[in-house]
XYZ file of C-alpha atoms in Angstrom:
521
model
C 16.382 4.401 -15.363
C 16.007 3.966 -11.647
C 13.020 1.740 -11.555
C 14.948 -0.921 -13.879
C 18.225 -0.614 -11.222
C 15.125 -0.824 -7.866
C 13.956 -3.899 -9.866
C 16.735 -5.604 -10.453
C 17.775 -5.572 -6.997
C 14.774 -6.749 -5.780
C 14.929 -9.845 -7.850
C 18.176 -10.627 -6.672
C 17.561 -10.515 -3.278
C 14.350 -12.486 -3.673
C 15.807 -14.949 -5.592
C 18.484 -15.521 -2.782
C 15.031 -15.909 -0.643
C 13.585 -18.234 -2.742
C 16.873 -20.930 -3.100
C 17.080 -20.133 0.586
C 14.075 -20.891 1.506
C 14.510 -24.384 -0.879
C 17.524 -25.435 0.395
C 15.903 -25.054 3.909
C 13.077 -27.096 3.069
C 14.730 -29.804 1.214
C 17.844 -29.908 4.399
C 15.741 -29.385 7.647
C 12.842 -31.464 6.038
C 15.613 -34.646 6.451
C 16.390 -33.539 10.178
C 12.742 -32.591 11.486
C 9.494 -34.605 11.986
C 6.332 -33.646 10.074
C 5.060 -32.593 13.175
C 7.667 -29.807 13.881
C 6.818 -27.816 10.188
C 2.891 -28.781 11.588
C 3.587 -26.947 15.087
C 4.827 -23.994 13.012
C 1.928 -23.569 10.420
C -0.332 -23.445 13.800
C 1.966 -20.803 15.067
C 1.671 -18.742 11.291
C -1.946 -18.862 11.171
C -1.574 -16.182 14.333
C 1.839 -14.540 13.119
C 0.579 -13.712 9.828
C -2.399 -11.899 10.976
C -0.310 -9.789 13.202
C 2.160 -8.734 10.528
C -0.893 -7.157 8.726
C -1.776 -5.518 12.282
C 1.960 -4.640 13.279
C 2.821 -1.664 10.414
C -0.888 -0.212 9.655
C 0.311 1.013 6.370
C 2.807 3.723 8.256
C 5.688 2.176 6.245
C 4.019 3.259 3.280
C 3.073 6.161 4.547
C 6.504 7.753 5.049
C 7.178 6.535 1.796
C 4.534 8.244 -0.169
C 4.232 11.393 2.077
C 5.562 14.552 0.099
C 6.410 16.770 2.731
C 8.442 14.614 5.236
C 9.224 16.373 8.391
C 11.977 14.516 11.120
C 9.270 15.238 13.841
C 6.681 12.904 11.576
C 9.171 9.794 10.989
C 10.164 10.653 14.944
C 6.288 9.670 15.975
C 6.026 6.578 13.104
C 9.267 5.147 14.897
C 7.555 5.406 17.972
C 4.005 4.277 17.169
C 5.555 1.347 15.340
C 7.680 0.330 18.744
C 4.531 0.719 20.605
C 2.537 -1.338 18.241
C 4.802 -4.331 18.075
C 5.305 -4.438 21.739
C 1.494 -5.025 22.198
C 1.685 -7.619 19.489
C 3.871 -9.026 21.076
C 2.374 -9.448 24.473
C -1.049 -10.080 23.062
C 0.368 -13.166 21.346
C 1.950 -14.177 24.972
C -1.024 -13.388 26.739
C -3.679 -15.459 24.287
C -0.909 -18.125 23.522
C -2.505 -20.801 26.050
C -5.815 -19.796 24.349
C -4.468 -20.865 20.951
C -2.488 -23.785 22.010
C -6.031 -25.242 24.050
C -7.677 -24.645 20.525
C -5.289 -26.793 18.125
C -4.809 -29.080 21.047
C -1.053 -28.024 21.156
C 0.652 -27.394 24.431
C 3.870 -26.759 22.940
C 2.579 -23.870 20.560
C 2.376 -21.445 23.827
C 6.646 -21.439 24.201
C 6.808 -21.427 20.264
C 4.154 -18.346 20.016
C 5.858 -16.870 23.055
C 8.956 -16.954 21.175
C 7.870 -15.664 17.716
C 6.224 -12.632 19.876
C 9.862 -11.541 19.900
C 9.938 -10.738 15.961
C 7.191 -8.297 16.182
C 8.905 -5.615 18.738
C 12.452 -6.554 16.496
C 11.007 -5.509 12.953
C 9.054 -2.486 14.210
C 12.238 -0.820 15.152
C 13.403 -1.098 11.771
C 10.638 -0.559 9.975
C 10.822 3.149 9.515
C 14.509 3.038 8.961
C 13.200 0.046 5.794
C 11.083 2.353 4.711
C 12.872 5.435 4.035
C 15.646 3.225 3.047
C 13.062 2.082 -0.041
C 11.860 5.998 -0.001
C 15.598 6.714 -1.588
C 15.597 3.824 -3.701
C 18.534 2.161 -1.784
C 17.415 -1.211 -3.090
C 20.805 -2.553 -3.336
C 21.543 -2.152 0.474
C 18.379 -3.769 0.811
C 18.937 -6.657 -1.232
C 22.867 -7.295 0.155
C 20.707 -6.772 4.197
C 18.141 -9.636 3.466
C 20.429 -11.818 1.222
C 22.989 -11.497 4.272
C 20.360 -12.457 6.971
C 18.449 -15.023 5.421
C 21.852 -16.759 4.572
C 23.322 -16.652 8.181
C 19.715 -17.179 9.695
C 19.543 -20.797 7.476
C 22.859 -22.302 8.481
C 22.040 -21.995 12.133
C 18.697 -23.338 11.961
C 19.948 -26.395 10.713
C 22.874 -26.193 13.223
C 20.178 -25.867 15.612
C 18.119 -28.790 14.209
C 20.835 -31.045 13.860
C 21.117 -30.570 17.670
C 17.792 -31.416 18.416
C 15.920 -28.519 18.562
C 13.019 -29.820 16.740
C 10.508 -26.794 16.285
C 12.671 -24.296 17.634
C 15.044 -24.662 14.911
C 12.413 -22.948 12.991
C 11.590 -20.681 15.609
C 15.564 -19.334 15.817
C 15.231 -19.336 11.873
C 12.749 -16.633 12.005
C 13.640 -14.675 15.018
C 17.622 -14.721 13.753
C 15.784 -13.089 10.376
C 14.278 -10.329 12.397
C 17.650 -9.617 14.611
C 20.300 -9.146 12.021
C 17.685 -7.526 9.435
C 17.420 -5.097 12.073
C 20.939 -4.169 12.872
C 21.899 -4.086 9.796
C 19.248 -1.628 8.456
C 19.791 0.876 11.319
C 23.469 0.328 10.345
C 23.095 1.345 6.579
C 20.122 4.568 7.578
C 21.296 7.535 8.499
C 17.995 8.297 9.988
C 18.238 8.456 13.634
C 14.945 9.075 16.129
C 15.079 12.506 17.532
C 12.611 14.732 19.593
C 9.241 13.409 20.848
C 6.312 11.771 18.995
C 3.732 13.882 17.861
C 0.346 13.435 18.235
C -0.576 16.137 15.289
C 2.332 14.324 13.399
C 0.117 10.958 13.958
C -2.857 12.584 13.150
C -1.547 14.128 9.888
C -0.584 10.732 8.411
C -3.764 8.087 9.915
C -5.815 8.829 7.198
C -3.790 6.902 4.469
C -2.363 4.125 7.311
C -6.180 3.197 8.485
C -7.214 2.729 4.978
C -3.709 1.132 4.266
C -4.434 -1.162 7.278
C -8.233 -1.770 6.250
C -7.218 -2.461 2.777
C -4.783 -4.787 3.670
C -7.038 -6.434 6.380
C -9.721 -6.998 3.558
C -6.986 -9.004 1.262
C -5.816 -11.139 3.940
C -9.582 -12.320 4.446
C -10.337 -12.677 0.591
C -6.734 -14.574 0.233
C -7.828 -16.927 2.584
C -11.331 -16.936 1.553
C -10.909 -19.796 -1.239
C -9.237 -22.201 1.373
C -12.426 -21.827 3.920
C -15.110 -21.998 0.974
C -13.860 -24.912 -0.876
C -12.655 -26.972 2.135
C -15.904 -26.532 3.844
C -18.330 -27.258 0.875
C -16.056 -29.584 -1.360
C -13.583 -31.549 1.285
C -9.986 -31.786 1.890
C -9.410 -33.464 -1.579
C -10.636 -31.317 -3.782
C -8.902 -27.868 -1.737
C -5.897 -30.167 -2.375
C -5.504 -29.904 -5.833
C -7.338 -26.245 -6.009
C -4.672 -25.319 -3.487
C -1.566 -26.845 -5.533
C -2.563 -25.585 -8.527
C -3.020 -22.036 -7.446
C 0.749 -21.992 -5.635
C 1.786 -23.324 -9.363
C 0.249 -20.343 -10.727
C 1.195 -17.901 -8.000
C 4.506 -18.681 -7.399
C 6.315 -16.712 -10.765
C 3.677 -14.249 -10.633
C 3.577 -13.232 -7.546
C 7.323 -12.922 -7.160
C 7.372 -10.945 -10.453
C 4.302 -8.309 -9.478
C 5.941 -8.167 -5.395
C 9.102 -7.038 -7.279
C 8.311 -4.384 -9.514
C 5.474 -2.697 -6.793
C 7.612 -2.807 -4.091
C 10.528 -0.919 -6.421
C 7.773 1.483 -8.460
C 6.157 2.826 -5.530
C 9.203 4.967 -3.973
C 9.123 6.031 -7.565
C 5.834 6.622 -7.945
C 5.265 8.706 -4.598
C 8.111 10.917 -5.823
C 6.335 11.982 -9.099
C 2.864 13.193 -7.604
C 3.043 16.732 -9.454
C 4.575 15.192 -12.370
C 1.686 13.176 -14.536
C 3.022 12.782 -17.286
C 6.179 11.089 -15.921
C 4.134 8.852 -13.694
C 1.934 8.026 -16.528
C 5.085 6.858 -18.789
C 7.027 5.319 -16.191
C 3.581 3.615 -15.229
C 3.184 1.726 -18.998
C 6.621 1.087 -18.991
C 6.274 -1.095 -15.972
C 3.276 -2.570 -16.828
C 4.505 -3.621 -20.280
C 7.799 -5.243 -18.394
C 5.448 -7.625 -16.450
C 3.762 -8.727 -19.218
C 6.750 -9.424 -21.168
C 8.120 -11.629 -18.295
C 4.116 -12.920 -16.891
C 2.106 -13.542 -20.275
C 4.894 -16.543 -21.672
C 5.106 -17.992 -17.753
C 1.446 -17.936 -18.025
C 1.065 -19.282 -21.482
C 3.703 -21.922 -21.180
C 1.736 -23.211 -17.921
C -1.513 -23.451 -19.789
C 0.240 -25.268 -22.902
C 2.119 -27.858 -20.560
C -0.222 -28.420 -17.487
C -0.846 -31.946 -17.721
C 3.174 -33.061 -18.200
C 4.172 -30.609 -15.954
C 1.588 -31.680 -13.231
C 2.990 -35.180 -13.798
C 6.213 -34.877 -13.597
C 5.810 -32.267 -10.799
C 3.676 -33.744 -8.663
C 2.565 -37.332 -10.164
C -0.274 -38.476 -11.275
C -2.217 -38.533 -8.097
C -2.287 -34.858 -8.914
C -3.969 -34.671 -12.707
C -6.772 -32.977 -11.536
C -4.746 -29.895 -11.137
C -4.149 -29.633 -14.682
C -7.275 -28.926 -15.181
C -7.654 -26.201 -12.510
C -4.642 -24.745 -13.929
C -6.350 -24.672 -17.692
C -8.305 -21.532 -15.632
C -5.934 -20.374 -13.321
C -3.251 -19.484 -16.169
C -5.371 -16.328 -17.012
C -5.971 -15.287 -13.373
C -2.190 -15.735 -13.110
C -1.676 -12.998 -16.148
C -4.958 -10.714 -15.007
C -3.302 -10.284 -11.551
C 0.226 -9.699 -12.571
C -0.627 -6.621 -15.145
C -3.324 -5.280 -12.653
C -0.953 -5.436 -9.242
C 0.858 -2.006 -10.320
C -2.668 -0.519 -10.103
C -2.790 -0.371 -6.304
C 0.440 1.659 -6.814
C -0.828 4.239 -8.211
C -3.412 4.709 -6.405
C -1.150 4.498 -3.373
C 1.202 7.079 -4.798
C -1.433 9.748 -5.067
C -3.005 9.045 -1.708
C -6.212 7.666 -3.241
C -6.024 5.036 -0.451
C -9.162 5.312 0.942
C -10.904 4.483 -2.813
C -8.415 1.636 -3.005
C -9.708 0.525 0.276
C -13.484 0.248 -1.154
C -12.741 -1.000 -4.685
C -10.481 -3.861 -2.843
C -13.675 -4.389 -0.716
C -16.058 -4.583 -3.540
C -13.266 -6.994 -5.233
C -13.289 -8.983 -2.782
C -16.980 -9.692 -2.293
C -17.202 -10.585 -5.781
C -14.228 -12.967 -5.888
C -16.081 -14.443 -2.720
C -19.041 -14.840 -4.007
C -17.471 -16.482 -7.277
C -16.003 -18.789 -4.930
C -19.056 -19.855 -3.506
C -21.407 -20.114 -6.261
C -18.757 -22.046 -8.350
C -18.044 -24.764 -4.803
C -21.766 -24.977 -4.736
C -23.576 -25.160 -8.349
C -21.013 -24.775 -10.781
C -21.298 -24.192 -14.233
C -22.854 -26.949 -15.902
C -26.591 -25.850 -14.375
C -26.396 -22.981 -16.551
C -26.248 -24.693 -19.802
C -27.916 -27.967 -19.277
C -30.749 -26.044 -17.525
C -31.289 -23.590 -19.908
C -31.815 -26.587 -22.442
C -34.621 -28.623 -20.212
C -35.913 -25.275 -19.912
C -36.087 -24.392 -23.367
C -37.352 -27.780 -24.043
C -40.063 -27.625 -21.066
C -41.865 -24.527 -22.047
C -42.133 -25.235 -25.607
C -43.701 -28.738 -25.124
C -45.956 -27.196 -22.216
C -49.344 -26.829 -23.260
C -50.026 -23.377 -21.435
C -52.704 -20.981 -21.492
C -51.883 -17.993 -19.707
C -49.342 -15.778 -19.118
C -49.866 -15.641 -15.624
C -49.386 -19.940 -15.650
C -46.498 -19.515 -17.907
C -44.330 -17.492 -15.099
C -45.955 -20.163 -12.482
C -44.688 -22.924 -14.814
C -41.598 -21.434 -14.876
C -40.618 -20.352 -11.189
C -42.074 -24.200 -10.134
C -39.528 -25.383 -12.795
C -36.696 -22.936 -11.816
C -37.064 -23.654 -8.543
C -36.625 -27.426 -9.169
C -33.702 -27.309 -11.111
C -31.907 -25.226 -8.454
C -32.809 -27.254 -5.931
C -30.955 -30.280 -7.900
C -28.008 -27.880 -8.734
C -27.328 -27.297 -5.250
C -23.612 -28.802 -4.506
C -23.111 -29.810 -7.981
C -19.936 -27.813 -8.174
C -15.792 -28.944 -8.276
C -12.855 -27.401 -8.129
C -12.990 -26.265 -11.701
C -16.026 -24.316 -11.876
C -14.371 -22.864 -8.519
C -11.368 -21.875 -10.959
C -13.611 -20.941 -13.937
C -15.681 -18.644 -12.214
C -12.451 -17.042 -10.034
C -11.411 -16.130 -13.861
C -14.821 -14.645 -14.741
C -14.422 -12.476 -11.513
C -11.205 -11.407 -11.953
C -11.809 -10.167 -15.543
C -14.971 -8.361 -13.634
C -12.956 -6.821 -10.738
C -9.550 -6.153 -12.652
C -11.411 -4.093 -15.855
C -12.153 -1.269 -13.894
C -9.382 -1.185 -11.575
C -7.195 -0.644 -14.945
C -9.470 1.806 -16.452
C -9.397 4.282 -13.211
C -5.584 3.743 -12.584
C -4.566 4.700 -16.335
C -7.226 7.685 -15.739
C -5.426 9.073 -13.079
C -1.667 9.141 -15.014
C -3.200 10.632 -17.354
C -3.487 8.094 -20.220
C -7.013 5.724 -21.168
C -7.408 1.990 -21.192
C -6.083 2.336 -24.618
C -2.795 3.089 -23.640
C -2.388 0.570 -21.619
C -3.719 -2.555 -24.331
C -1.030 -0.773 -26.864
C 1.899 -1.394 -23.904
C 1.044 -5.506 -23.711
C -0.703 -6.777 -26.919
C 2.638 -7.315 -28.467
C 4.010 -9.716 -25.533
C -0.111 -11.429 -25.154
C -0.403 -11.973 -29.057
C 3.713 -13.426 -29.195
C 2.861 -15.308 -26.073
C -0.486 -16.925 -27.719
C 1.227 -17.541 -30.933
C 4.167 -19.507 -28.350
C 1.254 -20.948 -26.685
C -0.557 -22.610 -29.313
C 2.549 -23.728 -31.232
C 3.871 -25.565 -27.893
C 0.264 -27.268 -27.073
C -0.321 -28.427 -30.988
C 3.251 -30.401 -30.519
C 2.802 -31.439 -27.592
C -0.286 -33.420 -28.970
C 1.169 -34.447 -32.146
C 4.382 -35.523 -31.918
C 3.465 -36.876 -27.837
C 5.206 -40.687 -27.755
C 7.480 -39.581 -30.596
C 10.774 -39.668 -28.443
C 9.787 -42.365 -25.909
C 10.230 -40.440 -23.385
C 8.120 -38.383 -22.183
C 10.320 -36.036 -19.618
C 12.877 -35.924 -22.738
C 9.783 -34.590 -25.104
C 8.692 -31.935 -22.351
C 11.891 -30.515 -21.644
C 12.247 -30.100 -25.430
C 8.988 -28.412 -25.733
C 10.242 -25.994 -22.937
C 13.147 -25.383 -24.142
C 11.507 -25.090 -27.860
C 8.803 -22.235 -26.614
C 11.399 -20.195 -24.592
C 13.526 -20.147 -28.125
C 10.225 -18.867 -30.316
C 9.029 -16.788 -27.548
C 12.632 -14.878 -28.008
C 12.895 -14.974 -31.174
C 9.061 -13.503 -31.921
C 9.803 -10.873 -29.091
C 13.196 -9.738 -31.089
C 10.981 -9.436 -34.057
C 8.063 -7.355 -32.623
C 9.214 -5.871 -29.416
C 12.779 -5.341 -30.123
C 13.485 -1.597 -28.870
C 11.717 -2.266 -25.891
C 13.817 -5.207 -25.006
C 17.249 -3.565 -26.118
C 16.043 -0.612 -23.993
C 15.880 -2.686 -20.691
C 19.171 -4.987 -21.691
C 21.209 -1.444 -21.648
C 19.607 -0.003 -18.654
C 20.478 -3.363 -17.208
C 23.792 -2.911 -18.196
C 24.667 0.259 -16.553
C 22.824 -0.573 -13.350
């Protein structure tokens, strides 16, 4: 099964990211000063927003287009040059703009620098993504595990020289170079013939709502960080911030994954349904075999593992985390969904319902920073309590009475929120937003909501079961060793063991059936 062999290879080669990026962090964070990784995370705030700006969804494109002509990926090549070359000198030409803003002169030679990566990956980006179009995910994987590798050793070379910042800088630019050169290495593809303007034309309908899609998550991503820091302080988007990179981190490497490897897939099987229907289950009963248990052992062990994780300066997060752990689960079984509609070049409906999910999530955000949840219930009991003790006559001074009271209460309610009602009522959106995302995406591979509940309830009820057995011990037999990192690596090790052994009983032929497909990949 080629989607098992695209995932696998994916996971290696962003696992190799991952410990790369760690060991970077834990060497270079000896050599540099604070303000160095500070300097950079100025510099990212304006690089990330141009890597949303620099492809426009033509990557994707190419890869979900049926009928691919060379005179089409001939005038993406081209567009894509074009693009990151303006990136590039917009970010030189505002850089003394941005540095006079943070108060940085040294962020216009870092920005100035980074503008190089933006010309370097659009030449490869079409060669990427036909690259992922044939499912060459093991080239892929050996390119970036290759390049991140060799750009991490000189970055410390170039740190332990003294070259503060920029050791960072030639970290990410070194990334970019030998990415490139070895992707136009490994593709065949080579740019022939002039660009196209009727080729452009044919494709801009999915890449602007690609782009605007894309645009719209950035903002919403982001959203939390502006709401809660401006209504609730520093503090509290502290914890809310820690406790949602907890939660993100396994999840969000998982879901990356096994989109970026289904949608090649995917795009191939537009007149086949029923295949893209199966193949669409399957996947989304493989996340929640790995996501539900990472999400259920999280919400059993969030105070110990905050703890011991972060200390206890950081308990709060536990508590943010008791909400998050479902968000964590929502998000990893829904992320396929934007594949599909990808696939069958329903991008432009993505591009609304991703809108009209993000307004909501925003709006959660703000009502739970501002009143919370506790208004709701205590005022519905004064309110219950007021009216029936009220003495009134009317009807008409009964909805008076009321409005006068309403009014009052809201009034008090008004920045009554924390960080938990943030995370309580991101949950309640998320249910909101995700429900009908599912429902449409399983419409259109031909199967109902249904379906999709019989693919996961095995791995959600085994992972509940795991869940509730882990907490209850935790709580009873908590002191019972003396030690209390002895006792939580026990009840780790303890849930993985049941979870396995609960999975063998009720999901057995599913698990056998990616083991062997593992096997011969």
């Amino acid at each position: 099964m080629l989607i098992i062999s695209n995932i696998k290879w994916t996971l290696v080669a962003q696992a190799a990211r991952i410990i790369s990026q760690l060991a970077n962090i834990f060497i270079l964070a000896r050599i540099l000063a604070p303000s160095d990784y500070g300097t950079m995370a100025m510099a990212s705030v304006v690089t990330n927003l141009a890597l949303l700006l620099r492809d426009q969804g033509t990557s994707a494109a190419l890869i979900q287009k049926e009928n691919l002509t060379d005179q089409i990926i001939t005038t993406v090549f081209w567009f894509n040059i074009s693009t990151g070359l303006a990136i590039a000198l917009a970010i030189m030409v505002l850089s003394p703009a941005i540095s006079i803003y943070f108060n940085q002169p040294e962020l216009i030679a870092v920005l100035c620098s980074l503008a190089i990566v933006f010309p370097l990956g659009s030449s490869a980006s079409s060669h990427q993504a036909l690259l992922e179009r044939n499912s060459q995910f093991k080239e892929l994987a050996i390119i970036e595990i290759i390049s991140s590798l060799i750009a991490m050793i000189l970055s410390i070379i170039a740190a332990c020289y003294g070259f503060g910042v920029y050791s960072l800088v030639i970290q990410a630019v070194m990334m970019s170079l030998l990415s490139a050169i070895q992707i136009w290495k490994t593709s065949a593809w080579r740019p022939s013939g002039r660009p196209s303007m009727k080729a452009l034309k044919s494709i801009l309908p999915f890449t602007s709502y690609m782009a605007g899609s894309q645009i719209i998550s950035y903002f919403v991503r982001n959203s939390d960080s502006a709401i809660i820091g401006k209504i609730l302080g520093a503090s509290s988007l502290g914890i809310y911030s820690m406790a949602f990179k907890v939660m993100l981190l396994p999840v969000q490497n998982i879901t990356w994954a096994v989109s970026r490897s289904l949608y090649p897939i995917m795009s191939r099987q537009q007149d086949s349904l029923k295949e893209m229907g199966t193949l669409y289950l399957q996947t989304v009963a493989f996340i929640s075999f790995l996501s539900a248990p990472l999400m259920a052992g999280i919400f059993a062990l969030r105070e110990p593992f905050v703890n011991f994780a972060f200390g206890n300066k950081w308990a709060e997060a536990a508590d943010v985390l008791m909400w998050l752990a479902p968000v964590g689960y929502l998000q990893s079984i829904s992320s396929t969904a934007g594949v599909v509609f990808m696939a069958q070049g329903k991008i432009r409906f993505y591009m609304w319902l991703t809108f009209i999910s993000g307004l909501i999530c925003v709006i959660a955000f703000i009502v739970g920073s501002k009143w919370g949840m506790g208004w709701i219930v205590t005022d519905y009991l004064y309110l219950h309590e007021h009216l029936k003790q009220a003495e009134l006559g009317t009807g008409r001074e009964r909805i008076t009475e009321f409005l006068v009271f309403a009014s009052d209460q809201f009034r008090l309610a008004v920045n009554s929120g924390n960080i938990k009602d943030v995370a309580a009522y991101y949950l309640l959106a998320t249910i909101i937003t995700i429900l009908p995302s599912l429902v449409i995406s399983t419409k259109l591979v031909g199967y109902s909501i249904f379906s999709l509940f019989s693919a996961i309830w095995r791995s959600v009820f085994v992972s509940l079961i795991v869940c509730l057995v882990i907490r209850y011990c935790y709580f009873e037999f908590k002191g019972y060793y003396g030690n209390p990192l002895s006792e939580f690596i026990i009840l780790i090790i303890s849930g993985v063991l049941l979870y396995i052994l609960l999975s063998f009983v009720l999901i057995r032929p599913q698990i056998m059936f990616v083991l062997n497909k593992l096997k011969t990949r």
